[in-house]
Coordinates of C-alpha atoms in Angstrom, one line a residue:
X1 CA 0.0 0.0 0.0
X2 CA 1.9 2.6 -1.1
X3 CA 1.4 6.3 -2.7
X4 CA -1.7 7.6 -0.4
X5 CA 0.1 10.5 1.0
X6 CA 3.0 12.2 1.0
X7 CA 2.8 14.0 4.1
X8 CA 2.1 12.8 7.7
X9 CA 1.2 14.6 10.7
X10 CA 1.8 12.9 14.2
X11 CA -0.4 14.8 16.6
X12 CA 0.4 15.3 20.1
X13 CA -1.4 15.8 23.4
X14 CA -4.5 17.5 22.8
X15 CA -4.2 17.3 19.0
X16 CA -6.1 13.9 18.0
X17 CA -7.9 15.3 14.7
X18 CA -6.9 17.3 11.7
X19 CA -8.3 15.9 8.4
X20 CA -12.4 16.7 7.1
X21 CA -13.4 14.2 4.6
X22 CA -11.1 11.8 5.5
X23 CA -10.3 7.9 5.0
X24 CA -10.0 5.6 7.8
X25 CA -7.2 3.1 7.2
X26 CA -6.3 0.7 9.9
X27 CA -2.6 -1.1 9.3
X28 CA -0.6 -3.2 10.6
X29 CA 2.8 -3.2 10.9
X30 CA 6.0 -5.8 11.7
X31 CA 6.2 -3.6 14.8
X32 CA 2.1 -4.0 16.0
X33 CA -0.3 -1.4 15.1
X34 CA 0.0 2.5 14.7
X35 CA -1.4 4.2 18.3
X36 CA -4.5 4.6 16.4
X37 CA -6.1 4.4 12.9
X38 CA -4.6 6.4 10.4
X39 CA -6.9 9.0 8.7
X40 CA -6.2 10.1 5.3
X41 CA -7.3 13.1 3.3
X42 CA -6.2 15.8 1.8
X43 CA -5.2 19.5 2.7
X44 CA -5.3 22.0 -0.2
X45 CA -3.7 20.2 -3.1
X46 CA -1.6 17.7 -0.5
X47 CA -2.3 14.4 0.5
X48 CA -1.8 14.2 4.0
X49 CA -2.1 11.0 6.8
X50 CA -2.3 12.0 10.5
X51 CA -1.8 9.5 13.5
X52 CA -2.8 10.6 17.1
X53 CA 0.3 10.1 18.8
X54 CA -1.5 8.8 22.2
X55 CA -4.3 7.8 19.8
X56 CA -7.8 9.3 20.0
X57 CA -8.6 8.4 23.7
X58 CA -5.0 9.8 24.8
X59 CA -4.9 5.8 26.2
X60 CA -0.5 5.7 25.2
X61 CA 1.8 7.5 27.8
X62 CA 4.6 8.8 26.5
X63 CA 7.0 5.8 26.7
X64 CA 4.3 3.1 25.7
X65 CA 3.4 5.1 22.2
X66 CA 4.3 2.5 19.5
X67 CA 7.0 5.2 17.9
X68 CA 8.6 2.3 15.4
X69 CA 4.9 1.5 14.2
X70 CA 3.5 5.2 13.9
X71 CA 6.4 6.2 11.2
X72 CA 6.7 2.6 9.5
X73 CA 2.5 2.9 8.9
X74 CA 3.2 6.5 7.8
X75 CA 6.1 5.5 5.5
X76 CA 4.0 2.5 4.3
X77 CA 1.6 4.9 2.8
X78 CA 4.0 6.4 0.7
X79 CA 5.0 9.5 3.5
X80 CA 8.3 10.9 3.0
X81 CA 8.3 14.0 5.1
X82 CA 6.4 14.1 8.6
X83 CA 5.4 17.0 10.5
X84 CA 5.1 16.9 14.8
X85 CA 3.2 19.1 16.7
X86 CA 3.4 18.4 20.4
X87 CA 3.2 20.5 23.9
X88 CA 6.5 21.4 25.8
X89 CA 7.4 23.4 29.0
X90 CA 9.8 26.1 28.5
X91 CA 13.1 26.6 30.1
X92 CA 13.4 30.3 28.6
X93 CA 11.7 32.9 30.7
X94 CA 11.2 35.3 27.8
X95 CA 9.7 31.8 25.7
X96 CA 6.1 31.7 27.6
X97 CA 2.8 29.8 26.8
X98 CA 1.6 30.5 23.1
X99 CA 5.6 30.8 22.0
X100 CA 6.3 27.9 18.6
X101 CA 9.3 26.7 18.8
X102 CA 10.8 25.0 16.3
X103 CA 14.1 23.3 17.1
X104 CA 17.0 22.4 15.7
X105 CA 18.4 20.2 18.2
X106 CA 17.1 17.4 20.6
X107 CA 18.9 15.5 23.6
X108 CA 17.5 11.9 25.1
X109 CA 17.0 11.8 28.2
X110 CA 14.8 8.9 28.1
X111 CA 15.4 5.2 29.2
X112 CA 14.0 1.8 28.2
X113 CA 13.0 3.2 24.9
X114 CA 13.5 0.9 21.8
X115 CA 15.2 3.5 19.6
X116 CA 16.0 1.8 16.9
X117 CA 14.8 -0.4 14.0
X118 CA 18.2 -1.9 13.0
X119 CA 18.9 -4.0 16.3
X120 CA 19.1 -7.2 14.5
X121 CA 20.7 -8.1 11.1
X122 CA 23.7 -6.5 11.3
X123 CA 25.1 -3.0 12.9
X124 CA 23.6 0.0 11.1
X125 CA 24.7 3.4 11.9
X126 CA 22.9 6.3 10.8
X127 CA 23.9 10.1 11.1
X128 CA 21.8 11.9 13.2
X129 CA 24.2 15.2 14.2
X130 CA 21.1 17.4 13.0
X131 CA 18.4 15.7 13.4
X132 CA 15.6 18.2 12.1
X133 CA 14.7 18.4 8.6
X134 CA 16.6 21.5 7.4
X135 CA 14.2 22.7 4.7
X136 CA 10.7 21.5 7.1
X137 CA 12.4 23.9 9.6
X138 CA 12.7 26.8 7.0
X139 CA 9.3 26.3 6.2
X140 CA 7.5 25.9 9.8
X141 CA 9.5 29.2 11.0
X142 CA 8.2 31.3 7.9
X143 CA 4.3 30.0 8.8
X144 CA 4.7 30.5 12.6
X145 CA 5.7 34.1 11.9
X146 CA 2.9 34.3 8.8
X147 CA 0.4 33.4 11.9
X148 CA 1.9 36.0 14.1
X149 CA 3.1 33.6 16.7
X150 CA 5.4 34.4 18.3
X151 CA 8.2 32.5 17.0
X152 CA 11.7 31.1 18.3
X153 CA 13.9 29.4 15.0
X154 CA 15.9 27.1 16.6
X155 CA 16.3 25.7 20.0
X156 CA 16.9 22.4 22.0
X157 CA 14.5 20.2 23.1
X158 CA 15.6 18.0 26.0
X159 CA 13.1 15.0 25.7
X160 CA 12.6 13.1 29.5
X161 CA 11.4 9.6 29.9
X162 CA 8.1 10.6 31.8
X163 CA 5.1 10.2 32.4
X164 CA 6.5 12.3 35.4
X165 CA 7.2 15.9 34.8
X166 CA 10.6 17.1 35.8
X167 CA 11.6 18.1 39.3
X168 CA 13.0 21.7 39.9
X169 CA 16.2 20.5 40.1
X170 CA 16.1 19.1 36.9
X171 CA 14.5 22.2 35.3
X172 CA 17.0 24.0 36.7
X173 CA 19.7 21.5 35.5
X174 CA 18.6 21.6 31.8
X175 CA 18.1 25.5 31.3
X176 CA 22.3 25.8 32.8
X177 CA 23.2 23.3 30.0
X178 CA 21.5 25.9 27.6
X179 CA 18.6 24.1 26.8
X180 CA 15.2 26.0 25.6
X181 CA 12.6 23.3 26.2
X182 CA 11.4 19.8 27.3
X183 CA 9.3 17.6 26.2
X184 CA 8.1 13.9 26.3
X185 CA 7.3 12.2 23.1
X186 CA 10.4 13.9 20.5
X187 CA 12.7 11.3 20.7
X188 CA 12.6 8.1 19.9
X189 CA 10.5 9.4 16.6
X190 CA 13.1 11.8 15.7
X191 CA 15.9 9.0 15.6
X192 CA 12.8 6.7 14.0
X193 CA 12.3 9.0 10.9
X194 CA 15.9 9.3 9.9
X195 CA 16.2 5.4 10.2
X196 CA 13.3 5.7 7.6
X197 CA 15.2 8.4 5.5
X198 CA 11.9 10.6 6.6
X199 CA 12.1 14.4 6.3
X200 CA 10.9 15.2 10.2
X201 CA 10.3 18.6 11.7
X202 CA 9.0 19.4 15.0
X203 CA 6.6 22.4 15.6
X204 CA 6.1 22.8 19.3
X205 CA 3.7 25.0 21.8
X206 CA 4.5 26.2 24.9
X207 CA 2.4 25.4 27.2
X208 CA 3.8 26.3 30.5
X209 CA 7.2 27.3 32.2
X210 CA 8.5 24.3 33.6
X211 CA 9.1 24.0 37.0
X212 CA 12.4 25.2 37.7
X213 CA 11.7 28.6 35.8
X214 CA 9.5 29.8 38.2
X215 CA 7.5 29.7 41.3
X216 CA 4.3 28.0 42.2
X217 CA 3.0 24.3 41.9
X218 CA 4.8 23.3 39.2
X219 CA 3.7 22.0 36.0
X220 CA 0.0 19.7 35.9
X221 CA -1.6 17.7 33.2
X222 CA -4.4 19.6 33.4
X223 CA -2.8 23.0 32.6
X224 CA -1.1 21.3 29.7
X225 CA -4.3 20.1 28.5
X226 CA -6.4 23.2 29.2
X227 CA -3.8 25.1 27.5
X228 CA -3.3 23.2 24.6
X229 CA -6.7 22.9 23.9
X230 CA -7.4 26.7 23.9
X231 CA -4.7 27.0 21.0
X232 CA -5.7 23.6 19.5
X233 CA -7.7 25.7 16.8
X234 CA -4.9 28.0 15.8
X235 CA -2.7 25.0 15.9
X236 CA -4.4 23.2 13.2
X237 CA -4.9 26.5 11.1
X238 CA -0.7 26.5 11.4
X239 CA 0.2 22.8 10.6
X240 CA -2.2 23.0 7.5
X241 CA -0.2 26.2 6.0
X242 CA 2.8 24.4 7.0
X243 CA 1.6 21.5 5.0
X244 CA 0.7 23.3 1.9
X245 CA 4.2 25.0 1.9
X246 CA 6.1 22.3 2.2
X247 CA 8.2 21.5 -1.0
X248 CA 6.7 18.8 -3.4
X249 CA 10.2 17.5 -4.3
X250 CA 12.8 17.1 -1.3
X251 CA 16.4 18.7 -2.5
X252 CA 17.0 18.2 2.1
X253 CA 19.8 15.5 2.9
X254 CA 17.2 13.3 5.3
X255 CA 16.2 11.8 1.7
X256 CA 20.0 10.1 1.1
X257 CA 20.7 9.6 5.4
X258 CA 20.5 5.7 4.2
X259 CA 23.0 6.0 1.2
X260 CA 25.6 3.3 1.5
X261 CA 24.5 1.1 4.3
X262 CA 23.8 -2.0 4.1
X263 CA 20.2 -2.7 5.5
X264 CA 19.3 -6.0 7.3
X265 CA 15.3 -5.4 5.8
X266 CA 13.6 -3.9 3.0
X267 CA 11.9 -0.6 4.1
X268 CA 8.1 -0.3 2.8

């Protein structure tokens, strides 16, 4: 199955929908199923397929979302460069809730997290120094600003194992390392898509300062949620332009990240 769209969304917390008129498509994969059933429509004069990340009921935490099956279905169906939106704390003071971010840079702090689809078959070793799609960035930054967000080009995202948020002396910890926000669910499918040769660009919203940035209860679910779902809307308006500008023929380096190895499998 092959050639049903060539862009893929992966919504995060708060963003389970995105497509009108749209074709369910349930798949399976060598890796289990996607977190929910991939819908499949169009946006303008794109062909797009969205997973849920956490799927529709928000039942996957972030370390039990099948990462390895959400991009394999979404390559399966012909999907060569994936956008991310997803909800983050900021580490930056002067980055508050409503700020887009869209980084450059990511750093694992998870553990237990299969993070790879070459761990049998023979050692595969893929380049990963930038891991964001260089032209998806270029194209996200220029519809934040369009949609008068305000709009930070570049940035780390420090990704923790969850479903905990961080404690203040972590916070604390990964805004002296220079850090600009944290997250949950950015890496493994960062590492994921370049094993796939996928172009893969995150587009994240502030939701909150996290908890070593400044005083008060810390960070809740329920603020995340509430937050995200006031901006859910504008979100959507934002990842469809992003869509639509995206280029039809990727001249990016995440198309060759797989020239000259040797792969233990045929990818779909």
């Amino acid at each position: 199955m092959v050639n049903r769209a060539d862009i893929g969304v992966i919504g995060g917390s708060g963003f389970y929908s995105l497509l009108d008129d749209a074709e369910e498509i349930q798949l399976s994969t060598p890796y289990g199923p996607p977190s929910d059933v991939v819908t499949v429509g169009r946006i303008g004069s794109r062909s797009v397929a969205f997973i849920p990340r956490h799927g529709r009921g928000h039942q996957f935490p972030p370390h039990r979302i099948p990462y390895r099956a959400n991009l394999w279905a979404l390559r399966s169906l012909g999907v060569r460069q994936v956008l991310a939106p997803n909800a983050v704390g900021s580490l930056r003071a002067e980055y508050g809730p409503g700020t887009i971010v869209i980084p450059d840079q990511i750093v694992d702090r998870t553990s237990g997290r299969v993070q790879t689809y070459y761990d049998a078959g023979g050692a595969v070793h893929v380049a990963f120094a930038d891991p964001y799609c260089s032209s998806g960035r270029e194209v996200a930054v220029a519809a934040a600003r369009s949609g008068d967000w305000q709009t930070v080009d570049g940035g780390t995202l420090v990704v923790i194992e969850g479903p905990r948020f961080s404690t203040r002396a972590e916070s604390q910890w990964y805004t002296a390392n220079g850090w600009t926000i944290v997250g949950m669910t950015g890496h493994p499918e960062a590492v994921l898509a370049r094993e796939l040769a996928l172009c893969y660009t995150s587009l994240a919203l502030v939701t909150d300062l996290d908890a070593g940035v400044e005083a008060g209860e810390g960070v809740t679910h329920e603020g995340v949620m509430a937050f995200f779902a006031e901006n859910v809307a504008r979100m959507r308006t934002l990842v469809s332009a992003t869509v639509e500008a995206l280029p039809d023929k990727r001249t990016c380096e995440c198309g060759s990240a797989l020239d000259g190895l040797k792969l233990p499998f045929e990818l779909p």
